[in-house]
Amino acid sequence: LMLQYERLWPDHPFRFRIPFQQLGGSDSNRVEYIESPPEIAATVLKLIEDIDDEEWIYWCSDDKYPIRLIVEKIKELLNYALATSEISGLLFCRARVTLDRPELSLLPHQRVTPDGATLLERKGWYQIWIHQFLKAKVLRSLFSQLPLEIPSAKALDSLKDQIPKPDEYHLFVTEQNFAVFG
């Protein structure tokens, strides 16, 4: 994952936080190892515990990695999100249910950025596992409502659908894809 970001976006602004229970590593400018509990939800909450609710983070789990990024467009989208207070999340890869079942996953209105990208608002937690920009409060809200014991990462798919997304969290996805993940 980190090597792919180095390859595709060499000047990326990210500092990856890597959870561990027993075997940490050496911190660097781009990596921070954080001792965390083994439970999935507790781990995510530990990784963001010192981050302010309104701070933007780049949410990226390590079971997906970028194959292609249109970096200049992603930078434009990030700048737009940072300057637009009502946006709580921005995904730049439209796939699966947001593409195939927009009536289920998207609200009917849209917004267009000054650079011409069309943003569609997600109704719920759709595509929350794909790499995207989120305010810390979004993850905190989702993961604080999940049970401590989760049988597997796959079980998160059905568990998240049982948790209502707060109406004040506006999560957007670009109409056009600017990334491909594997």
mmCIF file of C-alpha atoms in Angstrom:
data_model
loop_
_atom_site.group_PDB
_atom_site.id
_atom_site.type_symbol
_atom_site.label_atom_id
_atom_site.label_comp_id
_atom_site.label_asym_id
_atom_site.label_seq_id
_atom_site.Cartn_x
_atom_site.Cartn_y
_atom_site.Cartn_z
ATOM 1 C CA LEU A 1 0.000 0.000 0.000
ATOM 2 C CA MET A 2 2.622 2.556 1.048
ATOM 3 C CA LEU A 3 4.945 1.601 -1.803
ATOM 4 C CA GLN A 4 2.147 2.121 -4.294
ATOM 5 C CA TYR A 5 1.470 5.619 -2.927
ATOM 6 C CA GLU A 6 5.196 6.385 -3.145
ATOM 7 C CA ARG A 7 5.204 5.189 -6.748
ATOM 8 C CA LEU A 8 1.959 6.817 -7.929
ATOM 9 C CA TRP A 9 1.997 9.995 -5.811
ATOM 10 C CA PRO A 10 5.610 10.614 -4.720
ATOM 11 C CA ASP A 11 4.863 13.968 -3.057
ATOM 12 C CA HIS A 12 1.727 12.781 -1.230
ATOM 13 C CA PRO A 13 1.028 14.566 2.074
ATOM 14 C CA PHE A 14 0.202 11.428 4.081
ATOM 15 C CA ARG A 15 1.707 10.072 7.269
ATOM 16 C CA PHE A 16 0.570 6.481 7.606
ATOM 17 C CA ARG A 17 -0.488 5.327 11.067
ATOM 18 C CA ILE A 18 0.105 1.619 11.440
ATOM 19 C CA PRO A 19 -1.454 -0.252 14.361
ATOM 20 C CA PHE A 20 0.425 -3.024 16.148
ATOM 21 C CA GLN A 21 0.011 -5.214 19.198
ATOM 22 C CA GLN A 22 3.499 -6.683 19.654
ATOM 23 C CA LEU A 23 5.794 -5.878 16.731
ATOM 24 C CA GLY A 24 6.012 -2.200 15.967
ATOM 25 C CA GLY A 25 8.528 -0.513 13.740
ATOM 26 C CA SER A 26 10.543 2.662 13.601
ATOM 27 C CA ASP A 27 8.626 5.892 13.084
ATOM 28 C CA SER A 28 9.654 8.146 10.214
ATOM 29 C CA ASN A 29 8.374 11.261 8.441
ATOM 30 C CA ARG A 30 5.757 9.157 6.642
ATOM 31 C CA VAL A 31 5.100 6.310 9.112
ATOM 32 C CA GLU A 32 3.936 6.223 12.714
ATOM 33 C CA TYR A 33 3.456 2.940 14.562
ATOM 34 C CA ILE A 34 0.717 3.027 17.195
ATOM 35 C CA GLU A 35 0.244 0.307 19.779
ATOM 36 C CA SER A 36 -3.413 -0.589 19.717
ATOM 37 C CA PRO A 37 -5.868 -3.219 20.916
ATOM 38 C CA PRO A 38 -6.514 -6.231 18.666
ATOM 39 C CA GLU A 39 -10.223 -5.512 18.136
ATOM 40 C CA ILE A 40 -10.997 -3.806 14.824
ATOM 41 C CA ALA A 41 -13.164 -0.948 16.101
ATOM 42 C CA ALA A 42 -10.920 -0.290 19.107
ATOM 43 C CA THR A 43 -7.905 -0.192 16.795
ATOM 44 C CA VAL A 44 -9.417 2.457 14.522
ATOM 45 C CA LEU A 45 -10.528 4.540 17.513
ATOM 46 C CA LYS A 46 -7.005 4.319 18.971
ATOM 47 C CA LEU A 47 -5.463 5.453 15.668
ATOM 48 C CA ILE A 48 -7.587 8.617 15.651
ATOM 49 C CA GLU A 49 -7.925 9.319 19.385
ATOM 50 C CA ASP A 50 -5.627 12.375 19.298
ATOM 51 C CA ILE A 51 -7.134 13.830 16.121
ATOM 52 C CA ASP A 52 -9.686 16.638 16.330
ATOM 53 C CA ASP A 53 -13.166 15.815 15.005
ATOM 54 C CA GLU A 54 -12.925 18.431 12.235
ATOM 55 C CA GLU A 55 -9.459 17.407 11.054
ATOM 56 C CA TRP A 56 -9.257 15.774 7.636
ATOM 57 C CA ILE A 57 -7.611 12.389 7.410
ATOM 58 C CA TYR A 58 -6.955 10.049 4.547
ATOM 59 C CA TRP A 59 -8.719 6.830 5.425
ATOM 60 C CA CYS A 60 -7.056 3.855 3.766
ATOM 61 C CA SER A 61 -7.177 0.309 5.013
ATOM 62 C CA ASP A 62 -4.345 -1.948 3.963
ATOM 63 C CA ASP A 63 -6.486 -4.545 2.208
ATOM 64 C CA LYS A 64 -6.783 -2.231 -0.789
ATOM 65 C CA TYR A 65 -4.041 -0.422 -2.692
ATOM 66 C CA PRO A 66 -3.987 2.123 -5.502
ATOM 67 C CA ILE A 67 -3.346 0.893 -9.015
ATOM 68 C CA ARG A 68 -3.976 4.205 -10.775
ATOM 69 C CA LEU A 69 -4.420 7.731 -9.402
ATOM 70 C CA ILE A 70 -5.144 10.925 -11.296
ATOM 71 C CA VAL A 71 -3.137 12.872 -8.770
ATOM 72 C CA GLU A 72 -3.693 16.415 -10.051
ATOM 73 C CA LYS A 73 -7.470 15.945 -9.988
ATOM 74 C CA ILE A 74 -7.333 14.348 -6.513
ATOM 75 C CA LYS A 75 -5.331 17.349 -5.256
ATOM 76 C CA GLU A 76 -7.958 19.725 -6.699
ATOM 77 C CA LEU A 77 -10.710 17.731 -4.991
ATOM 78 C CA LEU A 78 -8.855 17.765 -1.678
ATOM 79 C CA ASN A 79 -8.406 21.538 -1.846
ATOM 80 C CA TYR A 80 -12.121 21.935 -2.566
ATOM 81 C CA ALA A 81 -13.107 19.689 0.349
ATOM 82 C CA LEU A 82 -10.756 21.513 2.733
ATOM 83 C CA ALA A 83 -12.388 24.833 1.802
ATOM 84 C CA THR A 84 -15.996 23.577 1.992
ATOM 85 C CA SER A 85 -17.129 23.205 5.603
ATOM 86 C CA GLU A 86 -20.293 21.201 4.926
ATOM 87 C CA ILE A 87 -18.379 18.338 3.293
ATOM 88 C CA SER A 88 -17.447 15.562 5.738
ATOM 89 C CA GLY A 89 -16.052 13.034 3.294
ATOM 90 C CA LEU A 90 -14.882 12.800 -0.288
ATOM 91 C CA LEU A 91 -14.361 9.613 -2.250
ATOM 92 C CA PHE A 92 -12.797 9.905 -5.712
ATOM 93 C CA CYS A 93 -13.488 6.365 -6.916
ATOM 94 C CA ARG A 94 -17.082 5.565 -7.839
ATOM 95 C CA ALA A 95 -17.639 1.819 -7.852
ATOM 96 C CA ARG A 96 -20.064 -0.955 -6.979
ATOM 97 C CA VAL A 97 -23.323 0.240 -5.447
ATOM 98 C CA THR A 98 -22.640 3.953 -6.020
ATOM 99 C CA LEU A 99 -22.231 3.181 -9.722
ATOM 100 C CA ASP A 100 -24.627 0.255 -10.225
ATOM 101 C CA ARG A 101 -27.436 1.250 -7.841
ATOM 102 C CA PRO A 102 -27.395 5.043 -7.490
ATOM 103 C CA GLU A 103 -31.082 5.078 -6.506
ATOM 104 C CA LEU A 104 -30.163 3.015 -3.425
ATOM 105 C CA SER A 105 -26.875 4.631 -2.495
ATOM 106 C CA LEU A 106 -26.991 8.272 -3.594
ATOM 107 C CA LEU A 107 -29.110 11.308 -2.877
ATOM 108 C CA PRO A 108 -30.656 12.917 -5.971
ATOM 109 C CA HIS A 109 -28.865 16.274 -5.797
ATOM 110 C CA GLN A 110 -25.325 17.012 -6.890
ATOM 111 C CA ARG A 111 -22.751 19.767 -6.700
ATOM 112 C CA VAL A 112 -20.088 20.840 -9.138
ATOM 113 C CA THR A 113 -16.663 21.982 -7.966
ATOM 114 C CA PRO A 114 -15.037 25.103 -9.475
ATOM 115 C CA ASP A 115 -12.781 22.746 -11.445
ATOM 116 C CA GLY A 116 -15.810 21.013 -13.001
ATOM 117 C CA ALA A 117 -15.958 17.746 -11.038
ATOM 118 C CA THR A 118 -19.482 16.577 -10.233
ATOM 119 C CA LEU A 119 -19.963 15.331 -6.669
ATOM 120 C CA LEU A 120 -22.792 13.017 -5.654
ATOM 121 C CA GLU A 121 -23.853 12.666 -2.023
ATOM 122 C CA ARG A 122 -23.936 9.185 -0.519
ATOM 123 C CA LYS A 123 -27.007 8.221 1.513
ATOM 124 C CA GLY A 124 -25.233 6.023 4.025
ATOM 125 C CA TRP A 125 -21.876 4.392 4.655
ATOM 126 C CA TYR A 126 -21.670 3.143 1.059
ATOM 127 C CA GLN A 127 -18.082 2.534 -0.083
ATOM 128 C CA ILE A 128 -16.656 3.568 3.303
ATOM 129 C CA TRP A 129 -13.862 0.965 2.973
ATOM 130 C CA ILE A 130 -12.365 2.537 -0.162
ATOM 131 C CA HIS A 131 -9.522 5.045 0.295
ATOM 132 C CA GLN A 132 -10.945 8.540 0.739
ATOM 133 C CA PHE A 133 -10.711 11.833 2.589
ATOM 134 C CA LEU A 134 -12.835 11.975 5.763
ATOM 135 C CA LYS A 135 -13.139 14.191 8.779
ATOM 136 C CA ALA A 136 -12.075 12.267 11.879
ATOM 137 C CA LYS A 137 -15.558 12.588 13.389
ATOM 138 C CA VAL A 138 -16.999 10.429 10.611
ATOM 139 C CA LEU A 139 -14.824 7.440 11.473
ATOM 140 C CA ARG A 140 -15.223 8.091 15.178
ATOM 141 C CA SER A 141 -19.001 8.027 14.805
ATOM 142 C CA LEU A 142 -19.055 4.807 12.790
ATOM 143 C CA PHE A 143 -16.488 2.827 14.769
ATOM 144 C CA SER A 144 -17.748 3.895 18.203
ATOM 145 C CA GLN A 145 -21.107 2.314 17.348
ATOM 146 C CA LEU A 146 -19.718 -1.029 16.200
ATOM 147 C CA PRO A 147 -19.619 -3.951 18.639
ATOM 148 C CA LEU A 148 -16.316 -4.730 20.337
ATOM 149 C CA GLU A 149 -16.345 -8.313 19.094
ATOM 150 C CA ILE A 150 -16.466 -8.494 15.299
ATOM 151 C CA PRO A 151 -16.015 -12.018 13.942
ATOM 152 C CA SER A 152 -14.153 -10.903 10.796
ATOM 153 C CA ALA A 153 -13.415 -7.853 8.686
ATOM 154 C CA LYS A 154 -16.001 -9.128 6.188
ATOM 155 C CA ALA A 155 -18.680 -8.897 8.904
ATOM 156 C CA LEU A 156 -18.142 -5.133 8.945
ATOM 157 C CA ASP A 157 -20.095 -4.854 5.687
ATOM 158 C CA SER A 158 -23.387 -5.904 7.238
ATOM 159 C CA LEU A 159 -22.684 -4.285 10.614
ATOM 160 C CA LYS A 160 -22.086 -0.839 9.098
ATOM 161 C CA ASP A 161 -25.417 -0.999 7.272
ATOM 162 C CA GLN A 162 -27.202 -1.292 10.629
ATOM 163 C CA ILE A 163 -25.730 2.035 11.818
ATOM 164 C CA PRO A 164 -27.447 5.177 10.557
ATOM 165 C CA LYS A 165 -25.136 7.805 9.098
ATOM 166 C CA PRO A 166 -25.775 11.097 10.915
ATOM 167 C CA ASP A 167 -27.596 13.545 8.630
ATOM 168 C CA GLU A 168 -25.025 16.253 9.316
ATOM 169 C CA TYR A 169 -22.240 14.144 7.791
ATOM 170 C CA HIS A 170 -22.204 14.803 4.070
ATOM 171 C CA LEU A 171 -20.169 12.128 2.299
ATOM 172 C CA PHE A 172 -19.578 12.676 -1.400
ATOM 173 C CA VAL A 173 -18.311 10.555 -4.266
ATOM 174 C CA THR A 174 -17.132 11.907 -7.578
ATOM 175 C CA GLU A 175 -19.326 11.084 -10.547
ATOM 176 C CA GLN A 176 -16.208 10.260 -12.532
ATOM 177 C CA ASN A 177 -13.460 7.920 -11.323
ATOM 178 C CA PHE A 178 -10.095 9.442 -10.557
ATOM 179 C CA ALA A 179 -8.586 6.261 -9.070
ATOM 180 C CA VAL A 180 -8.510 2.503 -9.431
ATOM 181 C CA PHE A 181 -7.897 0.289 -6.397
ATOM 182 C CA GLY A 182 -7.013 -3.382 -6.153
#
